[in-house]
PDB file of C-alpha atoms in Angstrom:
ATOM      1  CA  UNK A 425       0.000   0.000   0.000  1.00  0.00           C
ATOM      2  CA  UNK A 426       1.101   3.586  -0.573  1.00  0.00           C
ATOM      3  CA  UNK A 427       0.506   6.506   1.819  1.00  0.00           C
ATOM      4  CA  UNK A 428      -3.083   6.896   0.587  1.00  0.00           C
ATOM      5  CA  UNK A 429      -3.912   3.274   1.384  1.00  0.00           C
ATOM      6  CA  UNK A 430      -4.238   2.224  -2.251  1.00  0.00           C
ATOM      7  CA  UNK A 431      -2.266  -0.753  -3.611  1.00  0.00           C
ATOM      8  CA  UNK A 432       1.020  -0.147  -5.414  1.00  0.00           C
ATOM      9  CA  UNK A 433       0.369  -1.588  -8.863  1.00  0.00           C
ATOM     10  CA  UNK A 434       3.141  -2.040 -11.453  1.00  0.00           C
ATOM     11  CA  UNK A 435       1.305  -1.842 -14.790  1.00  0.00           C
ATOM     12  CA  UNK A 436       3.238   0.490 -17.126  1.00  0.00           C
ATOM     13  CA  UNK A 437       6.624   2.201 -17.228  1.00  0.00           C
ATOM     14  CA  UNK A 438       4.946   5.561 -17.770  1.00  0.00           C
ATOM     15  CA  UNK A 439       3.012   5.279 -14.509  1.00  0.00           C
ATOM     16  CA  UNK A 440       6.250   6.245 -12.744  1.00  0.00           C
ATOM     17  CA  UNK A 441       8.764   9.043 -12.672  1.00  0.00           C
ATOM     18  CA  UNK A 442      12.488   8.596 -13.187  1.00  0.00           C
ATOM     19  CA  UNK A 443      13.330   8.609  -9.482  1.00  0.00           C
ATOM     20  CA  UNK A 444      10.918   5.767  -8.705  1.00  0.00           C
ATOM     21  CA  UNK A 445      12.252   3.577 -11.526  1.00  0.00           C
ATOM     22  CA  UNK A 446      15.856   4.409 -10.661  1.00  0.00           C
ATOM     23  CA  UNK A 447      15.143   3.336  -7.102  1.00  0.00           C
ATOM     24  CA  UNK A 448      13.874  -0.033  -8.355  1.00  0.00           C
ATOM     25  CA  UNK A 449      16.962  -0.509 -10.542  1.00  0.00           C
ATOM     26  CA  UNK A 450      19.234   0.323  -7.617  1.00  0.00           C
ATOM     27  CA  UNK A 451      17.330  -2.179  -5.485  1.00  0.00           C
ATOM     28  CA  UNK A 452      17.701  -4.817  -8.211  1.00  0.00           C
ATOM     29  CA  UNK A 453      21.463  -4.271  -8.293  1.00  0.00           C
ATOM     30  CA  UNK A 454      21.658  -4.556  -4.516  1.00  0.00           C
ATOM     31  CA  UNK A 455      19.588  -7.746  -4.425  1.00  0.00           C
ATOM     32  CA  UNK A 456      21.644  -9.291  -7.227  1.00  0.00           C
ATOM     33  CA  UNK A 457      24.917  -8.519  -5.454  1.00  0.00           C
ATOM     34  CA  UNK A 458      23.632  -9.898  -2.163  1.00  0.00           C
ATOM     35  CA  UNK A 459      22.400 -13.085  -3.836  1.00  0.00           C
ATOM     36  CA  UNK A 460      25.768 -13.709  -5.462  1.00  0.00           C
ATOM     37  CA  UNK A 461      27.389 -13.172  -2.044  1.00  0.00           C
ATOM     38  CA  UNK A 462      25.137 -15.861  -0.605  1.00  0.00           C
ATOM     39  CA  UNK A 463      22.830 -13.415   1.180  1.00  0.00           C
ATOM     40  CA  UNK A 464      19.111 -14.076   0.636  1.00  0.00           C
ATOM     41  CA  UNK A 465      17.208 -11.577   2.798  1.00  0.00           C
ATOM     42  CA  UNK A 466      13.718 -12.844   3.622  1.00  0.00           C
ATOM     43  CA  UNK A 467      12.119  -9.497   2.893  1.00  0.00           C
ATOM     44  CA  UNK A 468       8.781 -10.963   1.836  1.00  0.00           C
ATOM     45  CA  UNK A 469       8.489 -13.743   4.385  1.00  0.00           C
ATOM     46  CA  UNK A 470       4.959 -15.171   4.612  1.00  0.00           C
ATOM     47  CA  UNK A 471       3.783 -13.173   1.591  1.00  0.00           C
ATOM     48  CA  UNK A 472       1.896 -15.069  -1.128  1.00  0.00           C
ATOM     49  CA  UNK A 473       2.027 -14.088  -4.812  1.00  0.00           C
ATOM     50  CA  UNK A 474      -0.649 -15.420  -7.165  1.00  0.00           C
ATOM     51  CA  UNK A 475       0.720 -15.886 -10.690  1.00  0.00           C
ATOM     52  CA  UNK A 476      -1.972 -15.959 -13.361  1.00  0.00           C
ATOM     53  CA  UNK A 477      -1.147 -16.989 -16.942  1.00  0.00           C
ATOM     54  CA  UNK A 478      -3.447 -16.775 -19.931  1.00  0.00           C
ATOM     55  CA  UNK A 479      -0.774 -18.242 -22.225  1.00  0.00           C
ATOM     56  CA  UNK A 480       2.465 -20.207 -21.971  1.00  0.00           C
ATOM     57  CA  UNK A 481       5.462 -18.736 -20.189  1.00  0.00           C
ATOM     58  CA  UNK A 482       9.038 -19.682 -19.371  1.00  0.00           C
ATOM     59  CA  UNK A 483      10.985 -16.633 -18.147  1.00  0.00           C
ATOM     60  CA  UNK A 484       8.092 -14.790 -16.504  1.00  0.00           C
ATOM     61  CA  UNK A 485       6.849 -17.861 -14.671  1.00  0.00           C
ATOM     62  CA  UNK A 486      10.193 -19.142 -13.441  1.00  0.00           C
ATOM     63  CA  UNK A 487      11.710 -15.756 -12.568  1.00  0.00           C
ATOM     64  CA  UNK A 488       8.726 -14.603 -10.501  1.00  0.00           C
ATOM     65  CA  UNK A 489       8.426 -17.978  -8.787  1.00  0.00           C
ATOM     66  CA  UNK A 490      12.114 -18.213  -7.912  1.00  0.00           C
ATOM     67  CA  UNK A 491      12.335 -14.531  -7.031  1.00  0.00           C
ATOM     68  CA  UNK A 492       9.456 -14.756  -4.585  1.00  0.00           C
ATOM     69  CA  UNK A 493      10.954 -17.855  -2.977  1.00  0.00           C
ATOM     70  CA  UNK A 494      14.371 -16.214  -2.646  1.00  0.00           C
ATOM     71  CA  UNK A 495      12.688 -13.337  -0.812  1.00  0.00           C
ATOM     72  CA  UNK A 496      11.059 -15.785   1.601  1.00  0.00           C
ATOM     73  CA  UNK A 497       7.576 -15.719   0.089  1.00  0.00           C
ATOM     74  CA  UNK A 498       5.384 -18.281  -1.624  1.00  0.00           C
ATOM     75  CA  UNK A 499       3.610 -18.533  -4.977  1.00  0.00           C
ATOM     76  CA  UNK A 500       0.445 -20.018  -6.416  1.00  0.00           C
ATOM     77  CA  UNK A 501       0.412 -20.665 -10.163  1.00  0.00           C
ATOM     78  CA  UNK A 502      -2.923 -20.450 -12.006  1.00  0.00           C
ATOM     79  CA  UNK A 503      -4.032 -20.503 -15.617  1.00  0.00           C
ATOM     80  CA  UNK A 504      -7.203 -18.964 -16.996  1.00  0.00           C
ATOM     81  CA  UNK A 505      -8.631 -22.450 -17.411  1.00  0.00           C
ATOM     82  CA  UNK A 506      -8.051 -23.158 -13.702  1.00  0.00           C
ATOM     83  CA  UNK A 507     -10.194 -20.199 -12.702  1.00  0.00           C
ATOM     84  CA  UNK A 508     -13.753 -18.999 -13.086  1.00  0.00           C
ATOM     85  CA  UNK A 509     -12.449 -16.546 -15.707  1.00  0.00           C
ATOM     86  CA  UNK A 510     -13.011 -19.419 -18.138  1.00  0.00           C
ATOM     87  CA  UNK A 511     -16.700 -19.192 -17.190  1.00  0.00           C
ATOM     88  CA  UNK A 512     -16.848 -15.426 -17.677  1.00  0.00           C
ATOM     89  CA  UNK A 513     -16.469 -14.192 -14.121  1.00  0.00           C
ATOM     90  CA  UNK A 514     -15.526 -10.529 -14.428  1.00  0.00           C
ATOM     91  CA  UNK A 515     -11.949  -9.389 -13.857  1.00  0.00           C
ATOM     92  CA  UNK A 516     -13.186  -6.919 -11.269  1.00  0.00           C
ATOM     93  CA  UNK A 517     -14.836  -9.672  -9.240  1.00  0.00           C
ATOM     94  CA  UNK A 518     -11.767 -11.863  -9.658  1.00  0.00           C
ATOM     95  CA  UNK A 519      -9.552  -9.084  -8.300  1.00  0.00           C
ATOM     96  CA  UNK A 520     -11.843  -8.511  -5.342  1.00  0.00           C
ATOM     97  CA  UNK A 521     -11.883 -12.207  -4.443  1.00  0.00           C
ATOM     98  CA  UNK A 522      -8.173 -12.867  -4.985  1.00  0.00           C
ATOM     99  CA  UNK A 523      -7.352  -9.901  -2.749  1.00  0.00           C
ATOM    100  CA  UNK A 524      -8.950 -11.756   0.153  1.00  0.00           C
ATOM    101  CA  UNK A 525      -6.570 -14.705  -0.280  1.00  0.00           C
ATOM    102  CA  UNK A 526      -3.177 -13.474  -1.504  1.00  0.00           C
ATOM    103  CA  UNK A 527      -0.843 -10.544  -0.912  1.00  0.00           C
ATOM    104  CA  UNK A 528      -0.160  -9.666  -4.577  1.00  0.00           C
ATOM    105  CA  UNK A 529      -1.111 -10.764  -8.091  1.00  0.00           C
ATOM    106  CA  UNK A 530       1.137 -11.047 -11.126  1.00  0.00           C
ATOM    107  CA  UNK A 531      -0.786 -11.610 -14.348  1.00  0.00           C
ATOM    108  CA  UNK A 532       0.261 -12.331 -17.926  1.00  0.00           C
ATOM    109  CA  UNK A 533      -2.759 -11.602 -20.118  1.00  0.00           C
ATOM    110  CA  UNK A 534      -3.095 -10.356 -23.691  1.00  0.00           C
ATOM    111  CA  UNK A 535      -5.748  -7.699 -23.103  1.00  0.00           C
ATOM    112  CA  UNK A 536      -4.337  -4.619 -21.393  1.00  0.00           C
ATOM    113  CA  UNK A 537      -7.882  -3.478 -20.627  1.00  0.00           C
ATOM    114  CA  UNK A 538      -8.397  -6.722 -18.709  1.00  0.00           C
ATOM    115  CA  UNK A 539      -5.234  -6.058 -16.690  1.00  0.00           C
ATOM    116  CA  UNK A 540      -6.496  -2.599 -15.777  1.00  0.00           C
ATOM    117  CA  UNK A 541      -9.911  -3.994 -14.860  1.00  0.00           C
ATOM    118  CA  UNK A 542      -8.322  -6.581 -12.575  1.00  0.00           C
ATOM    119  CA  UNK A 543      -6.203  -3.912 -10.877  1.00  0.00           C
ATOM    120  CA  UNK A 544      -9.256  -1.722 -10.320  1.00  0.00           C
ATOM    121  CA  UNK A 545     -10.940  -4.562  -8.455  1.00  0.00           C
ATOM    122  CA  UNK A 546      -7.875  -5.565  -6.466  1.00  0.00           C
ATOM    123  CA  UNK A 547      -6.969  -4.251  -3.031  1.00  0.00           C
ATOM    124  CA  UNK A 548      -3.494  -5.844  -3.289  1.00  0.00           C
ATOM    125  CA  UNK A 549      -0.702  -4.964  -5.745  1.00  0.00           C
ATOM    126  CA  UNK A 550      -1.099  -6.155  -9.329  1.00  0.00           C
ATOM    127  CA  UNK A 551       2.011  -6.581 -11.491  1.00  0.00           C
ATOM    128  CA  UNK A 552       1.914  -6.643 -15.279  1.00  0.00           C
ATOM    129  CA  UNK A 553       3.731  -9.793 -16.399  1.00  0.00           C
ATOM    130  CA  UNK A 554       2.894  -8.987 -20.046  1.00  0.00           C
ATOM    131  CA  UNK A 555       0.031  -7.616 -22.091  1.00  0.00           C
ATOM    132  CA  UNK A 556      -0.229  -6.858 -25.781  1.00  0.00           C
ATOM    133  CA  UNK A 557       0.320  -3.199 -24.931  1.00  0.00           C
ATOM    134  CA  UNK A 558       3.238  -3.349 -22.517  1.00  0.00           C
ATOM    135  CA  UNK A 559       5.962  -5.496 -21.003  1.00  0.00           C
ATOM    136  CA  UNK A 560       7.413  -3.267 -18.271  1.00  0.00           C
ATOM    137  CA  UNK A 561       9.200  -6.006 -16.309  1.00  0.00           C
ATOM    138  CA  UNK A 562      11.172  -6.915 -19.427  1.00  0.00           C
ATOM    139  CA  UNK A 563      12.299  -3.367 -20.058  1.00  0.00           C
ATOM    140  CA  UNK A 564      13.382  -2.945 -16.436  1.00  0.00           C
ATOM    141  CA  UNK A 565      15.577  -6.024 -16.936  1.00  0.00           C
ATOM    142  CA  UNK A 566      16.879  -4.547 -20.200  1.00  0.00           C
ATOM    143  CA  UNK A 567      17.834  -1.278 -18.517  1.00  0.00           C
ATOM    144  CA  UNK A 568      19.537  -3.154 -15.695  1.00  0.00           C
ATOM    145  CA  UNK A 569      21.511  -5.230 -18.200  1.00  0.00           C
ATOM    146  CA  UNK A 570      22.672  -2.270 -20.274  1.00  0.00           C
ATOM    147  CA  UNK A 571      23.839  -0.356 -17.226  1.00  0.00           C
ATOM    148  CA  UNK A 572      25.733  -3.358 -15.859  1.00  0.00           C
ATOM    149  CA  UNK A 573      27.727  -3.532 -19.079  1.00  0.00           C
ATOM    150  CA  UNK A 574      27.963   0.104 -20.193  1.00  0.00           C
ATOM    151  CA  UNK A 575      27.046   2.420 -17.328  1.00  0.00           C
ATOM    152  CA  UNK A 576      24.101   4.814 -17.154  1.00  0.00           C
ATOM    153  CA  UNK A 577      21.876   4.697 -20.230  1.00  0.00           C
ATOM    154  CA  UNK A 578      21.249   8.442 -20.309  1.00  0.00           C
ATOM    155  CA  UNK A 579      22.415   9.771 -23.696  1.00  0.00           C
ATOM    156  CA  UNK A 580      22.917   6.306 -25.192  1.00  0.00           C
ATOM    157  CA  UNK A 581      21.722   5.584 -28.717  1.00  0.00           C
ATOM    158  CA  UNK A 582      19.258   2.678 -28.794  1.00  0.00           C
ATOM    159  CA  UNK A 583      17.941   1.056 -31.970  1.00  0.00           C
ATOM    160  CA  UNK A 584      14.806  -1.060 -32.261  1.00  0.00           C
ATOM    161  CA  UNK A 585      14.541  -3.118 -35.456  1.00  0.00           C
ATOM    162  CA  UNK A 586      11.586  -5.228 -36.606  1.00  0.00           C
ATOM    163  CA  UNK A 587       7.992  -5.395 -35.439  1.00  0.00           C
ATOM    164  CA  UNK A 588       6.224  -2.840 -33.251  1.00  0.00           C
ATOM    165  CA  UNK A 589       5.008  -4.616 -30.147  1.00  0.00           C
ATOM    166  CA  UNK A 590       4.570  -4.490 -26.375  1.00  0.00           C
ATOM    167  CA  UNK A 591       8.288  -4.498 -25.531  1.00  0.00           C
ATOM    168  CA  UNK A 592       8.826  -1.587 -27.910  1.00  0.00           C
ATOM    169  CA  UNK A 593       5.960   0.306 -26.285  1.00  0.00           C
ATOM    170  CA  UNK A 594       7.587  -0.008 -22.871  1.00  0.00           C
ATOM    171  CA  UNK A 595      10.930   1.048 -24.372  1.00  0.00           C
ATOM    172  CA  UNK A 596       9.312   4.181 -25.806  1.00  0.00           C
ATOM    173  CA  UNK A 597       8.122   5.080 -22.323  1.00  0.00           C
ATOM    174  CA  UNK A 598      11.537   4.306 -20.829  1.00  0.00           C
ATOM    175  CA  UNK A 599      13.450   6.341 -23.434  1.00  0.00           C
ATOM    176  CA  UNK A 600      11.629   9.506 -22.449  1.00  0.00           C
ATOM    177  CA  UNK A 601      12.160   8.959 -18.712  1.00  0.00           C
ATOM    178  CA  UNK A 602      15.800   7.803 -18.929  1.00  0.00           C
ATOM    179  CA  UNK A 603      16.708  10.309 -21.669  1.00  0.00           C
ATOM    180  CA  UNK A 604      18.211   7.907 -24.175  1.00  0.00           C
ATOM    181  CA  UNK A 605      17.799   8.262 -27.938  1.00  0.00           C
ATOM    182  CA  UNK A 606      15.559   5.525 -29.300  1.00  0.00           C
ATOM    183  CA  UNK A 607      15.338   5.083 -33.069  1.00  0.00           C
ATOM    184  CA  UNK A 608      12.650   2.678 -34.244  1.00  0.00           C
ATOM    185  CA  UNK A 609      12.841   1.000 -37.656  1.00  0.00           C
ATOM    186  CA  UNK A 610       9.670  -0.846 -38.607  1.00  0.00           C
ATOM    187  CA  UNK A 611       8.093  -1.519 -42.020  1.00  0.00           C
ATOM    188  CA  UNK A 612       5.106   0.583 -42.992  1.00  0.00           C
ATOM    189  CA  UNK A 613       2.959  -2.569 -43.051  1.00  0.00           C
ATOM    190  CA  UNK A 614       3.465  -2.951 -39.297  1.00  0.00           C
ATOM    191  CA  UNK A 615       3.367   0.723 -38.404  1.00  0.00           C
ATOM    192  CA  UNK A 616       2.762   1.310 -34.685  1.00  0.00           C
ATOM    193  CA  UNK A 617      -0.882   1.332 -33.653  1.00  0.00           C
ATOM    194  CA  UNK A 618      -2.577   4.507 -32.441  1.00  0.00           C
ATOM    195  CA  UNK A 619      -1.860   4.016 -28.728  1.00  0.00           C
ATOM    196  CA  UNK A 620       1.846   3.490 -29.342  1.00  0.00           C
ATOM    197  CA  UNK A 621       2.007   6.389 -31.817  1.00  0.00           C
ATOM    198  CA  UNK A 622       0.587   8.714 -29.185  1.00  0.00           C
ATOM    199  CA  UNK A 623       3.378   7.731 -26.792  1.00  0.00           C
ATOM    200  CA  UNK A 624       6.006   8.101 -29.543  1.00  0.00           C
ATOM    201  CA  UNK A 625       4.765  11.628 -30.193  1.00  0.00           C
ATOM    202  CA  UNK A 626       4.678  12.367 -26.455  1.00  0.00           C
ATOM    203  CA  UNK A 627       8.320  11.255 -26.107  1.00  0.00           C
ATOM    204  CA  UNK A 628       9.336  14.038 -28.489  1.00  0.00           C
ATOM    205  CA  UNK A 629      13.051  14.306 -29.223  1.00  0.00           C
ATOM    206  CA  UNK A 630      13.864  11.042 -27.427  1.00  0.00           C
ATOM    207  CA  UNK A 631      12.131   8.774 -29.968  1.00  0.00           C
ATOM    208  CA  UNK A 632      12.406   8.730 -33.754  1.00  0.00           C
ATOM    209  CA  UNK A 633      10.350   6.498 -36.076  1.00  0.00           C
ATOM    210  CA  UNK A 634      11.761   5.506 -39.478  1.00  0.00           C
ATOM    211  CA  UNK A 635      11.625   2.556 -41.886  1.00  0.00           C
ATOM    212  CA  UNK A 636      15.312   1.962 -42.722  1.00  0.00           C
ATOM    213  CA  UNK A 637      16.923  -0.545 -40.297  1.00  0.00           C
ATOM    214  CA  UNK A 638      20.439   0.383 -41.401  1.00  0.00           C
ATOM    215  CA  UNK A 639      19.870   4.026 -40.560  1.00  0.00           C
ATOM    216  CA  UNK A 640      18.462   3.073 -37.166  1.00  0.00           C
ATOM    217  CA  UNK A 641      21.402   0.878 -36.202  1.00  0.00           C
ATOM    218  CA  UNK A 642      24.165   3.223 -37.393  1.00  0.00           C
ATOM    219  CA  UNK A 643      26.411   4.152 -34.433  1.00  0.00           C
ATOM    220  CA  UNK A 644      23.959   2.576 -31.972  1.00  0.00           C
ATOM    221  CA  UNK A 645      25.073   1.570 -28.474  1.00  0.00           C
ATOM    222  CA  UNK A 646      22.298  -1.003 -28.148  1.00  0.00           C
ATOM    223  CA  UNK A 647      20.389  -2.957 -30.801  1.00  0.00           C
ATOM    224  CA  UNK A 648      17.068  -4.536 -29.846  1.00  0.00           C
ATOM    225  CA  UNK A 649      14.721  -6.855 -31.661  1.00  0.00           C
ATOM    226  CA  UNK A 650      11.962  -9.308 -30.866  1.00  0.00           C
ATOM    227  CA  UNK A 651      10.112 -12.178 -32.483  1.00  0.00           C
ATOM    228  CA  UNK A 652       8.210 -11.322 -35.665  1.00  0.00           C
ATOM    229  CA  UNK A 653       5.283 -13.586 -34.812  1.00  0.00           C
ATOM    230  CA  UNK A 654       3.709 -12.899 -31.424  1.00  0.00           C
ATOM    231  CA  UNK A 655       1.047 -14.774 -29.465  1.00  0.00           C
ATOM    232  CA  UNK A 656      -2.225 -14.568 -31.335  1.00  0.00           C
ATOM    233  CA  UNK A 657      -0.781 -13.546 -34.732  1.00  0.00           C
ATOM    234  CA  UNK A 658      -2.263 -15.548 -37.620  1.00  0.00           C
ATOM    235  CA  UNK A 659      -0.251 -14.117 -40.534  1.00  0.00           C
ATOM    236  CA  UNK A 660       3.137 -15.707 -39.833  1.00  0.00           C
ATOM    237  CA  UNK A 661       4.213 -16.236 -43.464  1.00  0.00           C
ATOM    238  CA  UNK A 662       3.361 -12.671 -44.460  1.00  0.00           C
ATOM    239  CA  UNK A 663       5.132 -11.270 -41.410  1.00  0.00           C
ATOM    240  CA  UNK A 664       8.314 -13.169 -42.243  1.00  0.00           C
ATOM    241  CA  UNK A 665       8.206 -11.915 -45.836  1.00  0.00           C
ATOM    242  CA  UNK A 666       7.723  -8.261 -44.908  1.00  0.00           C
ATOM    243  CA  UNK A 667      10.169  -8.274 -41.996  1.00  0.00           C
ATOM    244  CA  UNK A 668      13.014 -10.182 -43.677  1.00  0.00           C
ATOM    245  CA  UNK A 669      14.997  -6.962 -44.401  1.00  0.00           C
ATOM    246  CA  UNK A 670      14.871  -6.221 -40.671  1.00  0.00           C
ATOM    247  CA  UNK A 671      16.789  -9.321 -39.609  1.00  0.00           C
ATOM    248  CA  UNK A 672      19.605  -8.521 -37.188  1.00  0.00           C
ATOM    249  CA  UNK A 673      22.627 -10.191 -38.741  1.00  0.00           C
ATOM    250  CA  UNK A 674      26.355  -9.513 -38.718  1.00  0.00           C
ATOM    251  CA  UNK A 675      26.023  -7.071 -41.616  1.00  0.00           C
ATOM    252  CA  UNK A 676      23.468  -4.968 -39.743  1.00  0.00           C
ATOM    253  CA  UNK A 677      25.342  -5.158 -36.436  1.00  0.00           C
ATOM    254  CA  UNK A 678      28.526  -3.961 -38.151  1.00  0.00           C
ATOM    255  CA  UNK A 679      26.880  -0.545 -38.569  1.00  0.00           C
ATOM    256  CA  UNK A 680      26.495  -0.121 -34.805  1.00  0.00           C
ATOM    257  CA  UNK A 681      29.310   0.964 -32.525  1.00  0.00           C
ATOM    258  CA  UNK A 682      31.935  -1.755 -32.243  1.00  0.00           C
ATOM    259  CA  UNK A 683      31.106  -2.290 -28.565  1.00  0.00           C
ATOM    260  CA  UNK A 684      27.335  -2.129 -29.090  1.00  0.00           C
ATOM    261  CA  UNK A 685      25.206  -4.631 -27.205  1.00  0.00           C
ATOM    262  CA  UNK A 686      22.536  -6.854 -28.707  1.00  0.00           C
ATOM    263  CA  UNK A 687      19.375  -7.722 -26.770  1.00  0.00           C
ATOM    264  CA  UNK A 688      16.345  -9.911 -27.393  1.00  0.00           C
ATOM    265  CA  UNK A 689      13.737 -10.663 -24.715  1.00  0.00           C
ATOM    266  CA  UNK A 690      13.507 -14.318 -25.856  1.00  0.00           C
ATOM    267  CA  UNK A 691      12.303 -16.759 -27.000  1.00  0.00           C
ATOM    268  CA  UNK A 692      14.197 -16.117 -30.242  1.00  0.00           C
ATOM    269  CA  UNK A 693      13.285 -17.534 -33.613  1.00  0.00           C
ATOM    270  CA  UNK A 694      16.811 -18.047 -34.884  1.00  0.00           C
ATOM    271  CA  UNK A 695      17.085 -17.406 -38.593  1.00  0.00           C
ATOM    272  CA  UNK A 696      14.123 -15.042 -38.559  1.00  0.00           C
ATOM    273  CA  UNK A 697      14.604 -11.839 -36.563  1.00  0.00           C
ATOM    274  CA  UNK A 698      18.209 -12.692 -35.590  1.00  0.00           C
ATOM    275  CA  UNK A 699      20.954 -14.987 -36.840  1.00  0.00           C
ATOM    276  CA  UNK A 700      22.942 -17.460 -34.751  1.00  0.00           C
ATOM    277  CA  UNK A 701      26.106 -15.432 -35.354  1.00  0.00           C
ATOM    278  CA  UNK A 702      24.614 -12.421 -33.585  1.00  0.00           C
ATOM    279  CA  UNK A 703      22.678 -14.028 -30.737  1.00  0.00           C
ATOM    280  CA  UNK A 704      25.611 -16.314 -29.881  1.00  0.00           C
ATOM    281  CA  UNK A 705      28.210 -13.646 -30.638  1.00  0.00           C
ATOM    282  CA  UNK A 706      30.337 -11.493 -28.318  1.00  0.00           C
ATOM    283  CA  UNK A 707      27.981  -8.491 -28.459  1.00  0.00           C
ATOM    284  CA  UNK A 708      24.955 -10.493 -27.330  1.00  0.00           C
ATOM    285  CA  UNK A 709      23.846 -10.168 -23.713  1.00  0.00           C
ATOM    286  CA  UNK A 710      20.523 -11.969 -24.115  1.00  0.00           C
ATOM    287  CA  UNK A 711      21.174 -14.486 -21.338  1.00  0.00           C
ATOM    288  CA  UNK A 712      22.342 -11.794 -18.904  1.00  0.00           C
ATOM    289  CA  UNK A 713      19.137  -9.999 -19.889  1.00  0.00           C
ATOM    290  CA  UNK A 714      17.075 -13.123 -19.167  1.00  0.00           C
ATOM    291  CA  UNK A 715      18.757 -13.591 -15.771  1.00  0.00           C
ATOM    292  CA  UNK A 716      18.059  -9.986 -14.896  1.00  0.00           C
ATOM    293  CA  UNK A 717      14.327 -10.591 -15.132  1.00  0.00           C
ATOM    294  CA  UNK A 718      14.800 -12.341 -11.775  1.00  0.00           C
ATOM    295  CA  UNK A 719      16.615  -9.460 -10.109  1.00  0.00           C
ATOM    296  CA  UNK A 720      14.505  -6.653 -11.590  1.00  0.00           C
ATOM    297  CA  UNK A 721      11.287  -8.386 -10.620  1.00  0.00           C
ATOM    298  CA  UNK A 722      12.478  -9.018  -7.076  1.00  0.00           C
ATOM    299  CA  UNK A 723      13.000  -5.268  -6.804  1.00  0.00           C
ATOM    300  CA  UNK A 724       9.549  -4.602  -8.272  1.00  0.00           C
ATOM    301  CA  UNK A 725       7.984  -7.001  -5.760  1.00  0.00           C
ATOM    302  CA  UNK A 726       9.721  -5.264  -2.875  1.00  0.00           C
ATOM    303  CA  UNK A 727       8.568  -1.883  -4.180  1.00  0.00           C
ATOM    304  CA  UNK A 728       4.990  -3.168  -4.515  1.00  0.00           C
ATOM    305  CA  UNK A 729       5.043  -4.290  -0.880  1.00  0.00           C
ATOM    306  CA  UNK A 730       6.717  -1.081   0.281  1.00  0.00           C
ATOM    307  CA  UNK A 731       9.759  -2.985   1.555  1.00  0.00           C
ATOM    308  CA  UNK A 732      13.124  -1.202   1.775  1.00  0.00           C
ATOM    309  CA  UNK A 733      15.832  -3.387   0.230  1.00  0.00           C
ATOM    310  CA  UNK A 734      18.733  -1.601   1.939  1.00  0.00           C
TER     311      UNK A 734
END
């Protein structure tokens, strides 16, 4: 709960100011260091996190489960089919009921409106594990990873190449707050939808939208991509055809700074959006990035519960 008695939800990057997000990143760094030193502070002892998944998950499921356990808490894993959601109970009612049983809810659900509805009914913190609109936990892990390798991201040049999706949306929000230059290269066929375009326009000088992937990557400090075919997409063959020029390969990476990092939130479709040479190459930090989901989310959980990490 915050000072007004309302739950501390973590739904979108742009719900926060820079200082709040920086505090979470600092907490993530502290928790990661302590873990590697063998120190596992039981900051969330006796707390129970409900994890609700509409679709399959590897990183989100395991990292939240392990993170909660490392902090001394417990988890309950549920799918939509396990719950009365499959029989059309409203999200508001679900949030009201779950709040009577658990201390926080993490949900991975395609509809962002459904996430918001659940949070409005919940009297305990709700954490966005992924929606079609946003993936804020992923971008917090991305920021943590970049700064571990290259220092503060302020002023860095970041390039996004490929499809416009939820991870990109959260990066647009982060670019404005962290003052890094984000250049987005996407084909006109997959131009950002209205909601994302509004946030791109709001970000002003910090975000630039173009079509040419080579222009976007030139002199970049960080190159990002994601799968071309997301959950629920039915036009896989057409997507691969249109997005082929946006593949991150050694030729494209050669245009970035020589010490540029490559990130992908995973799972990767090798040979589509990225080649083996890049994802397994020396510039790739995708597995550090995946590990940092654990540490970033532990910090987010502590923030949601109002627990001081230090």
